[in-house]
PDB file of C-alpha atoms and ligand atoms in Angstrom:
ATOM      1  CA  MET A   1     128.023 178.345 139.781  1.00  0.00           C
ATOM      2  CA  ASP A   2     130.112 179.436 142.734  1.00  0.00           C
ATOM      3  CA  SER A   3     133.157 177.180 142.819  1.00  0.00           C
ATOM      4  CA  CYS A   4     135.102 179.767 144.882  1.00  0.00           C
ATOM      5  CA  SER A   5     133.282 178.650 147.993  1.00  0.00           C
ATOM      6  CA  LEU A   6     134.466 175.068 147.594  1.00  0.00           C
ATOM      7  CA  GLN A   7     137.246 174.017 149.913  1.00  0.00           C
ATOM      8  CA  ILE A   8     139.451 171.440 148.279  1.00  0.00           C
ATOM      9  CA  ARG A   9     142.679 169.894 149.509  1.00  0.00           C
ATOM     10  CA  TYR A  10     144.965 168.295 146.964  1.00  0.00           C
ATOM     11  CA  PRO A  11     147.529 165.539 147.537  1.00  0.00           C
ATOM     12  CA  SER A  12     151.186 166.504 147.538  1.00  0.00           C
ATOM     13  CA  LYS A  13     152.988 166.693 144.200  1.00  0.00           C
ATOM     14  CA  GLU A  14     154.933 163.537 145.045  1.00  0.00           C
ATOM     15  CA  CYS A  15     151.737 161.527 144.859  1.00  0.00           C
ATOM     16  CA  MET A  16     151.993 159.883 141.423  1.00  0.00           C
ATOM     17  CA  LEU A  17     148.902 157.856 140.582  1.00  0.00           C
ATOM     18  CA  GLU A  18     147.286 156.485 137.435  1.00  0.00           C
ATOM     19  CA  GLN A  19     144.687 158.991 136.201  1.00  0.00           C
ATOM     20  CA  ASN A  20     141.678 156.990 137.321  1.00  0.00           C
ATOM     21  CA  GLU A  21     143.131 156.646 140.832  1.00  0.00           C
ATOM     22  CA  GLU A  22     143.739 160.356 141.397  1.00  0.00           C
ATOM     23  CA  TRP A  23     141.853 161.878 144.305  1.00  0.00           C
ATOM     24  CA  PHE A  24     141.376 165.047 146.344  1.00  0.00           C
ATOM     25  CA  HIS A  25     139.674 165.990 149.581  1.00  0.00           C
ATOM     26  CA  LEU A  26     136.479 168.026 149.638  1.00  0.00           C
ATOM     27  CA  VAL A  27     136.236 169.860 152.939  1.00  0.00           C
ATOM     28  CA  THR A  28     132.778 170.659 154.252  1.00  0.00           C
ATOM     29  CA  GLU A  29     131.334 171.449 157.665  1.00  0.00           C
ATOM     30  CA  ASP A  30     130.754 167.706 158.039  1.00  0.00           C
ATOM     31  CA  GLY A  31     134.456 166.989 157.653  1.00  0.00           C
ATOM     32  CA  GLN A  32     136.784 165.921 154.911  1.00  0.00           C
ATOM     33  CA  GLU A  33     135.671 163.588 152.107  1.00  0.00           C
ATOM     34  CA  ARG A  34     138.147 161.781 149.890  1.00  0.00           C
ATOM     35  CA  ILE A  35     136.859 161.665 146.310  1.00  0.00           C
ATOM     36  CA  ARG A  36     138.446 160.150 143.193  1.00  0.00           C
ATOM     37  CA  ILE A  37     138.164 162.352 140.100  1.00  0.00           C
ATOM     38  CA  HIS A  38     136.653 159.375 138.266  1.00  0.00           C
ATOM     39  CA  GLU A  39     133.851 159.041 140.859  1.00  0.00           C
ATOM     40  CA  TYR A  40     131.741 161.110 138.489  1.00  0.00           C
ATOM     41  CA  ASP A  41     128.463 160.495 140.322  1.00  0.00           C
ATOM     42  CA  ARG A  42     129.829 162.125 143.475  1.00  0.00           C
ATOM     43  CA  VAL A  43     131.774 164.857 141.653  1.00  0.00           C
ATOM     44  CA  TYR A  44     128.780 166.009 139.558  1.00  0.00           C
ATOM     45  CA  ASP A  45     126.592 166.124 142.662  1.00  0.00           C
ATOM     46  CA  VAL A  46     128.514 169.128 143.970  1.00  0.00           C
ATOM     47  CA  PRO A  47     127.947 172.235 141.803  1.00  0.00           C
ATOM     48  CA  GLY A  48     131.220 173.555 140.360  1.00  0.00           C
ATOM     49  CA  LEU A  49     133.395 170.736 141.722  1.00  0.00           C
ATOM     50  CA  TYR A  50     134.226 169.125 138.363  1.00  0.00           C
ATOM     51  CA  GLU A  51     134.996 172.541 136.873  1.00  0.00           C
ATOM     52  CA  GLU A  52     137.204 173.556 139.808  1.00  0.00           C
ATOM     53  CA  VAL A  53     139.267 170.357 139.966  1.00  0.00           C
ATOM     54  CA  VAL A  54     139.501 169.312 136.320  1.00  0.00           C
ATOM     55  CA  TYR A  55     139.408 172.668 134.533  1.00  0.00           C
ATOM     56  CA  ASN A  56     140.862 175.185 136.978  1.00  0.00           C
ATOM     57  CA  ARG A  57     143.352 173.146 138.972  1.00  0.00           C
ATOM     58  CA  LEU A  58     144.332 170.526 136.356  1.00  0.00           C
ATOM     59  CA  GLN A  59     143.928 172.860 133.372  1.00  0.00           C
ATOM     60  CA  CYS A  60     141.985 170.462 131.182  1.00  0.00           C
ATOM     61  CA  ASP A  61     141.838 171.916 127.678  1.00  0.00           C
ATOM     62  CA  SER A  62     140.206 169.118 125.701  1.00  0.00           C
ATOM     63  CA  PRO A  63     136.713 170.495 125.000  1.00  0.00           C
ATOM     64  CA  ARG A  64     138.224 173.690 123.563  1.00  0.00           C
ATOM     65  CA  VAL A  65     141.001 171.899 121.635  1.00  0.00           C
ATOM     66  CA  ILE A  66     138.627 169.379 120.109  1.00  0.00           C
ATOM     67  CA  THR A  67     135.860 171.757 119.145  1.00  0.00           C
ATOM     68  CA  GLN A  68     138.381 174.185 117.601  1.00  0.00           C
ATOM     69  CA  LEU A  69     139.990 171.366 115.603  1.00  0.00           C
ATOM     70  CA  LEU A  70     136.559 170.309 114.389  1.00  0.00           C
ATOM     71  CA  LYS A  71     135.781 173.887 113.374  1.00  0.00           C
ATOM     72  CA  GLU A  72     139.086 174.247 111.468  1.00  0.00           C
ATOM     73  CA  THR A  73     138.725 170.871 109.764  1.00  0.00           C
ATOM     74  CA  MET A  74     135.186 171.668 108.661  1.00  0.00           C
ATOM     75  CA  GLU A  75     136.332 175.024 107.287  1.00  0.00           C
ATOM     76  CA  ASN A  76     139.319 173.455 105.497  1.00  0.00           C
ATOM     77  CA  HIS A  77     137.055 170.941 103.815  1.00  0.00           C
ATOM     78  CA  GLY A  78     134.448 173.493 102.808  1.00  0.00           C
ATOM     79  CA  ASP A  79     131.828 171.926 104.999  1.00  0.00           C
ATOM     80  CA  ASN A  80     130.914 174.493 107.613  1.00  0.00           C
ATOM     81  CA  SER A  81     127.544 175.363 106.170  1.00  0.00           C
ATOM     82  CA  THR A  82     125.773 172.110 107.097  1.00  0.00           C
ATOM     83  CA  PRO A  83     124.517 172.470 110.662  1.00  0.00           C
ATOM     84  CA  LEU A  84     125.604 169.638 112.922  1.00  0.00           C
ATOM     85  CA  ARG A  85     123.255 167.243 114.655  1.00  0.00           C
ATOM     86  CA  VAL A  86     125.596 165.987 117.337  1.00  0.00           C
ATOM     87  CA  LEU A  87     125.546 162.920 119.527  1.00  0.00           C
ATOM     88  CA  ASP A  88     127.731 163.935 122.499  1.00  0.00           C
ATOM     89  CA  PHE A  89     128.575 160.535 123.932  1.00  0.00           C
ATOM     90  CA  GLY A  90     129.878 160.491 127.523  1.00  0.00           C
ATOM     91  CA  ALA A  91     128.576 164.047 127.771  1.00  0.00           C
ATOM     92  CA  GLY A  92     129.068 164.415 131.524  1.00  0.00           C
ATOM     93  CA  ASN A  93     127.939 167.748 132.925  1.00  0.00           C
ATOM     94  CA  GLY A  94     127.806 169.436 129.541  1.00  0.00           C
ATOM     95  CA  ILE A  95     131.055 171.352 129.084  1.00  0.00           C
ATOM     96  CA  VAL A  96     131.646 169.840 125.638  1.00  0.00           C
ATOM     97  CA  GLY A  97     128.113 170.662 124.535  1.00  0.00           C
ATOM     98  CA  GLU A  98     128.683 174.252 125.614  1.00  0.00           C
ATOM     99  CA  CYS A  99     131.964 174.474 123.640  1.00  0.00           C
ATOM    100  CA  LEU A 100     130.343 172.903 120.573  1.00  0.00           C
ATOM    101  CA  GLN A 101     127.558 175.451 120.672  1.00  0.00           C
ATOM    102  CA  ASP A 102     130.132 178.261 120.760  1.00  0.00           C
ATOM    103  CA  ALA A 103     132.504 176.841 118.113  1.00  0.00           C
ATOM    104  CA  VAL A 104     130.394 175.354 115.347  1.00  0.00           C
ATOM    105  CA  ASN A 105     127.029 175.663 113.695  1.00  0.00           C
ATOM    106  CA  THR A 106     124.799 173.191 115.517  1.00  0.00           C
ATOM    107  CA  GLU A 107     121.197 172.355 114.793  1.00  0.00           C
ATOM    108  CA  THR A 108     120.917 169.760 117.558  1.00  0.00           C
ATOM    109  CA  ILE A 109     123.073 168.555 120.427  1.00  0.00           C
ATOM    110  CA  VAL A 110     121.965 165.419 122.244  1.00  0.00           C
ATOM    111  CA  GLY A 111     123.861 164.115 125.267  1.00  0.00           C
ATOM    112  CA  VAL A 112     124.228 160.504 126.344  1.00  0.00           C
ATOM    113  CA  ASP A 113     125.864 159.376 129.571  1.00  0.00           C
ATOM    114  CA  ILE A 114     125.655 156.238 131.643  1.00  0.00           C
ATOM    115  CA  ILE A 115     124.913 157.933 134.969  1.00  0.00           C
ATOM    116  CA  ASP A 116     121.882 159.864 136.057  1.00  0.00           C
ATOM    117  CA  GLU A 117     124.024 162.311 138.053  1.00  0.00           C
ATOM    118  CA  ALA A 118     125.458 163.642 134.769  1.00  0.00           C
ATOM    119  CA  LYS A 119     121.983 164.397 133.419  1.00  0.00           C
ATOM    120  CA  LYS A 120     120.974 166.015 136.710  1.00  0.00           C
ATOM    121  CA  ALA A 121     124.108 168.188 136.667  1.00  0.00           C
ATOM    122  CA  VAL A 122     123.308 169.336 133.113  1.00  0.00           C
ATOM    123  CA  GLU A 123     119.730 170.171 134.110  1.00  0.00           C
ATOM    124  CA  ARG A 124     121.063 172.109 137.101  1.00  0.00           C
ATOM    125  CA  ASP A 125     124.090 173.868 135.536  1.00  0.00           C
ATOM    126  CA  ARG A 126     123.642 173.994 131.723  1.00  0.00           C
ATOM    127  CA  PRO A 127     119.936 173.522 131.104  1.00  0.00           C
ATOM    128  CA  GLU A 128     119.874 175.257 127.726  1.00  0.00           C
ATOM    129  CA  ILE A 129     122.668 173.342 125.956  1.00  0.00           C
ATOM    130  CA  TYR A 130     121.136 169.995 124.998  1.00  0.00           C
ATOM    131  CA  ASP A 131     118.024 169.311 122.956  1.00  0.00           C
ATOM    132  CA  ASP A 132     117.740 166.080 124.894  1.00  0.00           C
ATOM    133  CA  TYR A 133     119.909 164.077 127.267  1.00  0.00           C
ATOM    134  CA  TYR A 134     119.634 160.333 127.751  1.00  0.00           C
ATOM    135  CA  VAL A 135     120.974 158.079 130.468  1.00  0.00           C
ATOM    136  CA  MET A 136     121.765 154.904 128.545  1.00  0.00           C
ATOM    137  CA  ASN A 137     124.229 152.056 128.318  1.00  0.00           C
ATOM    138  CA  LEU A 138     125.145 151.950 124.646  1.00  0.00           C
ATOM    139  CA  ALA A 139     127.079 148.704 125.149  1.00  0.00           C
ATOM    140  CA  GLN A 140     123.644 147.051 125.193  1.00  0.00           C
ATOM    141  CA  PRO A 141     121.023 149.507 123.959  1.00  0.00           C
ATOM    142  CA  SER A 142     117.399 148.380 123.828  1.00  0.00           C
ATOM    143  CA  GLU A 143     115.426 148.659 120.570  1.00  0.00           C
ATOM    144  CA  GLU A 144     113.565 151.678 122.026  1.00  0.00           C
ATOM    145  CA  GLU A 145     116.840 153.389 122.920  1.00  0.00           C
ATOM    146  CA  LYS A 146     118.273 152.757 119.437  1.00  0.00           C
ATOM    147  CA  GLN A 147     115.108 154.147 117.867  1.00  0.00           C
ATOM    148  CA  ALA A 148     115.135 157.230 120.112  1.00  0.00           C
ATOM    149  CA  LEU A 149     118.687 158.045 119.010  1.00  0.00           C
ATOM    150  CA  ASP A 150     118.059 157.134 115.377  1.00  0.00           C
ATOM    151  CA  ASP A 151     115.211 159.674 115.240  1.00  0.00           C
ATOM    152  CA  TRP A 152     117.713 162.518 115.735  1.00  0.00           C
ATOM    153  CA  ASP A 153     119.421 161.706 112.395  1.00  0.00           C
ATOM    154  CA  PHE A 154     122.902 162.536 113.759  1.00  0.00           C
ATOM    155  CA  ASN A 155     125.634 163.724 111.409  1.00  0.00           C
ATOM    156  CA  ALA A 156     128.327 164.032 114.102  1.00  0.00           C
ATOM    157  CA  LEU A 157     129.586 161.886 116.980  1.00  0.00           C
ATOM    158  CA  VAL A 158     131.664 163.622 119.657  1.00  0.00           C
ATOM    159  CA  THR A 159     133.277 161.839 122.613  1.00  0.00           C
ATOM    160  CA  VAL A 160     135.628 163.737 124.890  1.00  0.00           C
ATOM    161  CA  ALA A 161     137.631 162.311 127.800  1.00  0.00           C
ATOM    162  CA  ALA A 162     135.489 159.210 128.056  1.00  0.00           C
ATOM    163  CA  LEU A 163     137.303 156.362 126.256  1.00  0.00           C
ATOM    164  CA  GLY A 164     139.344 153.832 128.196  1.00  0.00           C
ATOM    165  CA  PHE A 165     139.973 153.805 131.987  1.00  0.00           C
ATOM    166  CA  GLY A 166     136.866 151.684 132.487  1.00  0.00           C
ATOM    167  CA  ASP A 167     134.643 154.403 131.044  1.00  0.00           C
ATOM    168  CA  ILE A 168     133.154 153.818 127.592  1.00  0.00           C
ATOM    169  CA  PRO A 169     134.018 150.285 126.413  1.00  0.00           C
ATOM    170  CA  THR A 170     134.902 149.617 122.756  1.00  0.00           C
ATOM    171  CA  ARG A 171     131.534 147.882 122.123  1.00  0.00           C
ATOM    172  CA  ALA A 172     129.615 150.982 123.220  1.00  0.00           C
ATOM    173  CA  PHE A 173     131.797 153.264 121.094  1.00  0.00           C
ATOM    174  CA  VAL A 174     131.282 151.032 118.044  1.00  0.00           C
ATOM    175  CA  ASN A 175     127.515 151.033 118.662  1.00  0.00           C
ATOM    176  CA  ALA A 176     127.503 154.844 118.841  1.00  0.00           C
ATOM    177  CA  PHE A 177     129.633 155.008 115.673  1.00  0.00           C
ATOM    178  CA  ASN A 178     127.121 152.787 113.893  1.00  0.00           C
ATOM    179  CA  MET A 179     124.227 154.995 115.030  1.00  0.00           C
ATOM    180  CA  VAL A 180     125.394 158.096 113.170  1.00  0.00           C
ATOM    181  CA  ALA A 181     124.932 158.410 109.408  1.00  0.00           C
ATOM    182  CA  ASP A 182     127.665 157.694 106.856  1.00  0.00           C
ATOM    183  CA  LYS A 183     129.760 160.849 106.209  1.00  0.00           C
ATOM    184  CA  SER A 184     129.180 161.999 109.803  1.00  0.00           C
ATOM    185  CA  TRP A 185     131.989 163.828 111.549  1.00  0.00           C
ATOM    186  CA  VAL A 186     133.568 161.568 114.164  1.00  0.00           C
ATOM    187  CA  VAL A 187     135.452 163.449 116.827  1.00  0.00           C
ATOM    188  CA  PHE A 188     137.096 162.031 119.921  1.00  0.00           C
ATOM    189  CA  ASN A 189     140.156 162.119 122.105  1.00  0.00           C
ATOM    190  CA  ILE A 190     142.026 159.268 123.665  1.00  0.00           C
ATOM    191  CA  LYS A 191     145.073 158.901 125.886  1.00  0.00           C
ATOM    192  CA  ASP A 192     148.124 158.407 123.671  1.00  0.00           C
ATOM    193  CA  ARG A 193     148.998 155.090 125.345  1.00  0.00           C
ATOM    194  CA  PHE A 194     145.612 153.665 124.332  1.00  0.00           C
ATOM    195  CA  LEU A 195     146.517 154.303 120.709  1.00  0.00           C
ATOM    196  CA  SER A 196     149.810 152.450 120.870  1.00  0.00           C
ATOM    197  CA  ASP A 197     151.143 148.912 121.187  1.00  0.00           C
ATOM    198  CA  ASP A 198     151.060 149.385 124.998  1.00  0.00           C
ATOM    199  CA  ASP A 199     147.276 149.653 124.998  1.00  0.00           C
ATOM    200  CA  ASP A 200     145.351 147.254 127.216  1.00  0.00           C
ATOM    201  CA  THR A 201     141.854 148.683 126.671  1.00  0.00           C
ATOM    202  CA  GLY A 202     141.181 147.191 123.220  1.00  0.00           C
ATOM    203  CA  TYR A 203     140.933 150.665 121.671  1.00  0.00           C
ATOM    204  CA  ASN A 204     144.178 150.499 119.699  1.00  0.00           C
ATOM    205  CA  GLU A 205     143.236 147.290 117.904  1.00  0.00           C
ATOM    206  CA  MET A 206     139.641 148.376 117.328  1.00  0.00           C
ATOM    207  CA  LEU A 207     140.577 151.820 116.006  1.00  0.00           C
ATOM    208  CA  GLN A 208     143.333 150.466 113.755  1.00  0.00           C
ATOM    209  CA  ASP A 209     140.698 148.169 112.208  1.00  0.00           C
ATOM    210  CA  MET A 210     138.151 150.978 111.954  1.00  0.00           C
ATOM    211  CA  ILE A 211     140.514 153.532 110.412  1.00  0.00           C
ATOM    212  CA  GLY A 212     140.605 153.221 106.642  1.00  0.00           C
ATOM    213  CA  GLU A 213     137.455 151.643 105.272  1.00  0.00           C
ATOM    214  CA  SER A 214     135.090 152.768 108.041  1.00  0.00           C
ATOM    215  CA  LEU A 215     136.720 155.925 109.364  1.00  0.00           C
ATOM    216  CA  HIS A 216     138.694 158.484 107.374  1.00  0.00           C
ATOM    217  CA  ILE A 217     141.015 160.524 109.587  1.00  0.00           C
ATOM    218  CA  TYR A 218     141.638 164.213 108.790  1.00  0.00           C
ATOM    219  CA  GLN A 219     143.526 165.202 111.927  1.00  0.00           C
ATOM    220  CA  LYS A 220     145.353 163.342 114.677  1.00  0.00           C
ATOM    221  CA  HIS A 221     146.717 165.920 117.057  1.00  0.00           C
ATOM    222  CA  HIS A 222     148.975 165.132 120.030  1.00  0.00           C
ATOM    223  CA  TYR A 223     148.422 167.582 122.889  1.00  0.00           C
ATOM    224  CA  CYS A 224     148.225 168.008 126.659  1.00  0.00           C
ATOM    225  CA  HIS A 225     144.733 166.955 127.787  1.00  0.00           C
ATOM    226  CA  ARG A 226     145.334 168.057 131.381  1.00  0.00           C
ATOM    227  CA  LEU A 227     147.892 167.965 134.157  1.00  0.00           C
ATOM    228  CA  SER A 228     148.129 165.076 136.548  1.00  0.00           C
ATOM    229  CA  MET A 229     147.737 165.794 140.259  1.00  0.00           C
ATOM    230  CA  ALA A 230     151.547 165.725 140.384  1.00  0.00           C
ATOM    231  CA  GLY A 231     151.633 168.511 137.785  1.00  0.00           C
ATOM    232  CA  GLU A 232     152.813 166.374 134.861  1.00  0.00           C
ATOM    233  CA  PRO A 233     151.229 166.807 131.409  1.00  0.00           C
ATOM    234  CA  LEU A 234     148.944 163.966 130.353  1.00  0.00           C
ATOM    235  CA  HIS A 235     149.066 163.614 126.598  1.00  0.00           C
ATOM    236  CA  TYR A 236     146.148 162.569 124.414  1.00  0.00           C
ATOM    237  CA  TYR A 237     145.392 162.393 120.716  1.00  0.00           C
ATOM    238  CA  ALA A 238     142.512 164.464 119.415  1.00  0.00           C
ATOM    239  CA  VAL A 239     141.093 162.727 116.352  1.00  0.00           C
ATOM    240  CA  ILE A 240     138.872 164.373 113.764  1.00  0.00           C
ATOM    241  CA  GLY A 241     137.506 162.100 111.073  1.00  0.00           C
ATOM    242  CA  ARG A 242     134.532 161.160 108.997  1.00  0.00           C
ATOM    243  CA  LYS A 243     132.559 157.970 108.997  1.00  0.00           C
ATOM    244  CA  GLU A 244     132.819 156.198 105.666  1.00  0.00           C
ATOM    245  CA  LYS A 245     130.615 153.230 106.503  1.00  0.00           C
ATOM    246  CA  GLY A 246     129.421 151.125 109.444  1.00  0.00           C
ATOM    247  CA  PHE A 247     131.900 149.031 111.382  1.00  0.00           C
TER     248      PHE A 247
HETATM  249  C1  SAM B   1     135.848 162.560 132.213  1.00  0.00           C
HETATM  250  S1  SAM B   1     134.122 162.590 132.029  1.00  0.00           S
HETATM  251  C2  SAM B   1     134.017 163.565 130.549  1.00  0.00           C
HETATM  252  C3  SAM B   1     132.730 164.317 130.437  1.00  0.00           C
HETATM  253  C4  SAM B   1     132.668 165.277 129.255  1.00  0.00           C
HETATM  254  N1  SAM B   1     132.765 164.578 127.994  1.00  0.00           N
HETATM  255  C5  SAM B   1     133.769 166.313 129.364  1.00  0.00           C
HETATM  256  O1  SAM B   1     134.729 166.237 128.586  1.00  0.00           O
HETATM  257  O2  SAM B   1     133.653 167.217 130.204  1.00  0.00           O
HETATM  258  C6  SAM B   1     133.705 160.968 131.424  1.00  0.00           C
HETATM  259  C7  SAM B   1     132.201 160.756 131.280  1.00  0.00           C
HETATM  260  O3  SAM B   1     131.963 159.501 130.623  1.00  0.00           O
HETATM  261  C8  SAM B   1     130.840 158.899 131.231  1.00  0.00           C
HETATM  262  N2  SAM B   1     130.843 157.464 130.955  1.00  0.00           N
HETATM  263  C9  SAM B   1     131.618 156.511 131.518  1.00  0.00           C
HETATM  264  N3  SAM B   1     131.309 155.306 131.012  1.00  0.00           N
HETATM  265  C10 SAM B   1     130.314 155.505 130.125  1.00  0.00           C
HETATM  266  C11 SAM B   1     129.563 154.651 129.268  1.00  0.00           C
HETATM  267  N4  SAM B   1     129.794 153.346 129.243  1.00  0.00           N
HETATM  268  N5  SAM B   1     128.610 155.200 128.491  1.00  0.00           N
HETATM  269  C12 SAM B   1     128.398 156.541 128.526  1.00  0.00           C
HETATM  270  N6  SAM B   1     129.070 157.400 129.292  1.00  0.00           N
HETATM  271  C13 SAM B   1     130.020 156.887 130.083  1.00  0.00           C
HETATM  272  C14 SAM B   1     131.008 159.237 132.690  1.00  0.00           C
HETATM  273  O4  SAM B   1     129.813 159.052 133.427  1.00  0.00           O
HETATM  274  C15 SAM B   1     131.484 160.665 132.613  1.00  0.00           C
HETATM  275  O5  SAM B   1     130.396 161.562 132.623  1.00  0.00           O
END
């Protein structure tokens, strides 16, 4: 992937926007196109664009942080011999799948995303990472979709940078949680505000109810997910837990 040839113009540092409003300009021979980072369909269409903006410019570290925490937690609990059969939910263009493959012993990695452009980007840029990749809306999965996922017998659910901000709604996350087996590793990150009394996404209330009887937490790590366009750190929690029972 040659992201060096991309011409990108960023807004000035004074431009303070909520994460899902942040934008940049992609400059091509046809002119200048304003794109929001959260316009994933458009971003994934351009090879290397997501990597250049989110990983190089904004220094996103979440896939590495989360997969390393999972690795350490598995080692600390003497459970790194069972190969993982992972449902990577909100898989995007496959960076998390790639990190998982490097960090832990995986038997299967299956991606799910809601947009076709994500699947196409994986097929184009990381074709050997996923055993399968589905475009599905897990807020309302059909019986066939549930069966297709059930057949993989997942023992891990991983969701990185996809909760809140109008991305994965709580219902879809709960459905994914209920699709993996009891004792599965459950690994996700979430903006710190969404796990506080200031949350307006529904995640705080849902997760507080889930944690305990349904989800046992081993690690809750506060860290910088990425920089904002203005250069400020955006803090998230990385959560590593295990499913106790359905929710
Ligand atoms: C910021 S990207 C993260 C992608 C990848 N997990 C990563 O860390 O590189 C968020 C992804 O969530 C996906 N997404 C948003 N809403 C979704 C939903 N309801 N179900 C599944 N995926 C969703 C988007 O299409 C996008 O690919």
